[in-house]
Coordinates of C-alpha atoms in Angstrom, one line a residue:
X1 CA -10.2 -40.0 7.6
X2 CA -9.0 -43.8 6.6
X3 CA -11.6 -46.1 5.3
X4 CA -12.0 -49.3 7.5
X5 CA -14.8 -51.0 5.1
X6 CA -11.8 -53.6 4.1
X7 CA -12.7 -57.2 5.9
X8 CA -8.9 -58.7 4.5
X9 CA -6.8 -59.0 7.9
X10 CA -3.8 -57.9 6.6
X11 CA -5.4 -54.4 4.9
X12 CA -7.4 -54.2 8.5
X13 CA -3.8 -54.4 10.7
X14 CA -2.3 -51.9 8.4
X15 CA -5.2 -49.6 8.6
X16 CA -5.4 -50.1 12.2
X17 CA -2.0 -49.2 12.4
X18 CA -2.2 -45.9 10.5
X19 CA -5.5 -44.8 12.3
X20 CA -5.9 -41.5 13.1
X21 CA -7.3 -40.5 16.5
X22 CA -7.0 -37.0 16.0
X23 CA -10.0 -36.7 14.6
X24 CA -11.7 -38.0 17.9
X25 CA -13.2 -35.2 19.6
X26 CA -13.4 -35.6 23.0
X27 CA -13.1 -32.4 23.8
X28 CA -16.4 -32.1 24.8
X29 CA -16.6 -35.1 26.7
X30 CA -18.1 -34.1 29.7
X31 CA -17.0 -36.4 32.6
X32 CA -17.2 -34.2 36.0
X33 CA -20.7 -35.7 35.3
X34 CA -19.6 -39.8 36.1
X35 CA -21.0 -40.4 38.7
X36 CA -19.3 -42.9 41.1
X37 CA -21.5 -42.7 43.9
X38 CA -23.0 -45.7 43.0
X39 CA -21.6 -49.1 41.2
X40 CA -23.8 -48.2 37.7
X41 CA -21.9 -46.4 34.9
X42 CA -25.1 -46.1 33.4
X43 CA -25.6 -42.7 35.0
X44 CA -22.3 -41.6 32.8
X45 CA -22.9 -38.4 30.8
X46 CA -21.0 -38.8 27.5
X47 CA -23.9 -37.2 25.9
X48 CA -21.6 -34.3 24.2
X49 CA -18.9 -36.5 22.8
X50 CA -18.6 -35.9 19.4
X51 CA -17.9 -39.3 17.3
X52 CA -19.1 -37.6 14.2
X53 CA -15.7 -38.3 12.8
X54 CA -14.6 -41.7 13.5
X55 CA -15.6 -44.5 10.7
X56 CA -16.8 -47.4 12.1
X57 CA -18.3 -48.6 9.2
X58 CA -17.5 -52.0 9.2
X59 CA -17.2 -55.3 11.4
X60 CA -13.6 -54.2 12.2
X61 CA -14.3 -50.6 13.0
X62 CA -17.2 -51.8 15.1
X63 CA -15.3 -54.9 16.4
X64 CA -12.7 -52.6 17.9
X65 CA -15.3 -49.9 19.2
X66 CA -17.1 -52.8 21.3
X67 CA -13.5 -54.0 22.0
X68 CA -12.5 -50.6 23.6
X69 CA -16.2 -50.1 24.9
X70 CA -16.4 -53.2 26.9
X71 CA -12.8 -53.4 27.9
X72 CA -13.2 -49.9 29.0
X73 CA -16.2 -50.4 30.4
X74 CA -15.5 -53.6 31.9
X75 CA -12.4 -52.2 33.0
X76 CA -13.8 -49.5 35.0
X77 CA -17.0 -52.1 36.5
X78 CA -14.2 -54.3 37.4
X79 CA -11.6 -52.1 38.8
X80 CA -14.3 -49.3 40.8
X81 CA -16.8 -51.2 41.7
X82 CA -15.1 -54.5 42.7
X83 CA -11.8 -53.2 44.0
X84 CA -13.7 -49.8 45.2
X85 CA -16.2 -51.2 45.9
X86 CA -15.0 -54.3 47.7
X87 CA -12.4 -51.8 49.7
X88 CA -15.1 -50.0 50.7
X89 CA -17.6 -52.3 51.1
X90 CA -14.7 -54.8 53.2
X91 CA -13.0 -51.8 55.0
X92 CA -16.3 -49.8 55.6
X93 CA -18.1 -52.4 56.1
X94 CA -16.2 -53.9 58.9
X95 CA -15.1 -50.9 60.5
X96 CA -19.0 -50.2 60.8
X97 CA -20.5 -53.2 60.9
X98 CA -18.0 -54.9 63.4
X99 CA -16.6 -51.6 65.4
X100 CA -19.6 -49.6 65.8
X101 CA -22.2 -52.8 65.2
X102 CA -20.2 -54.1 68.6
X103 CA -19.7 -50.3 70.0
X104 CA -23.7 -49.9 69.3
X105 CA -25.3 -53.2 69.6
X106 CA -22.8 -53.7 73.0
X107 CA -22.2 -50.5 74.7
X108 CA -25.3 -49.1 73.8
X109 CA -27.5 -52.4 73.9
X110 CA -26.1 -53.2 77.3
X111 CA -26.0 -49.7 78.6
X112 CA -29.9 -49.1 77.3
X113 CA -31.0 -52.4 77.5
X114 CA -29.4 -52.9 81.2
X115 CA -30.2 -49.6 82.6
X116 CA -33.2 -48.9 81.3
X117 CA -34.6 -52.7 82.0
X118 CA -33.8 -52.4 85.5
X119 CA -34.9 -49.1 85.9
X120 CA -38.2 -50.1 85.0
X121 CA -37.9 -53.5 87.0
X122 CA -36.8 -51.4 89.7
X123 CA -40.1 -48.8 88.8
X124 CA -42.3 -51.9 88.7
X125 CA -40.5 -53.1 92.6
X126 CA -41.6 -50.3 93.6
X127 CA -44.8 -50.1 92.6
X128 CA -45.8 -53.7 93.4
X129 CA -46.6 -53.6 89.3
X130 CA -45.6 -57.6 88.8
X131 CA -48.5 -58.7 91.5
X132 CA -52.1 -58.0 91.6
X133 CA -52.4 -57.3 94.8
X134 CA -52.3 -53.2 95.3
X135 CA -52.3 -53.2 99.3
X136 CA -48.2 -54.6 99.1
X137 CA -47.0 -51.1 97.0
X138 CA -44.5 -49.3 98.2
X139 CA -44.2 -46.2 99.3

């Protein structure tokens, strides 16, 4: 494995050009685990990744690491959970929201509110229940 301990630009392009990723194992990178139900990767299990053999030593080594961690990282917030998640969210959202908040709330509300209202307005016609007096029910 290269050394990346150098801090002189042009010795950290040229080993940056001639590092190896071979030696990354990410074979047992385990990601049927990632879990996208939500928007968090913090419920990613990259708990058997084995980076025992890259050399991020220095502030170049760990310079590129965060650089490829948060790009990655931000990458994937940016691209599942506000694309996805807006697409979803949007789309979903609508459809249910609008479409069956409206096929609901309406229909529903209306049919409910309207039959069931005046079927107890009707019941309480009937049974003289919006007066006092109980001599005036009906039969």
């Amino acid at each position: 494995m290269m050394n990346l301990r150098s801090t002189f630009p042009a010795n950290s392009l040229v080993n940056l050009v001639s590092l190896n990723l071979v030696n990354t194992n990410h074979a047992n990178t385990n990601y049927a685990n990632m879990n996208h139900a939500n928007t968090s990767l913090e419920n990613m299990n990259l708990e058997n990744t084995n980076f025992a053999n890259i050399n991020l030593e220095n502030s170049f080594g760990n310079s590129l690491w965060n650089s490829l961690g948060n790009s990655f990282g931000n990458g994937l917030e940016s691209n599942l959970c506000s694309n996805l998640g807006n697409s979803l969210g949007n789309s979903l959202g609508n459809i249910f929201g609008n479409s069956l908040g409206n096929i609901l709330g309406n229909s529903l509300g209306n049919s409910l509110g309207n039959s069931l209202g005046n079927k107890i307005l009707g019941d309480m016609d009937h049974w003289n229940c919006r007066g006092t007096n109980l001599e005036n029910q009906k039969n």
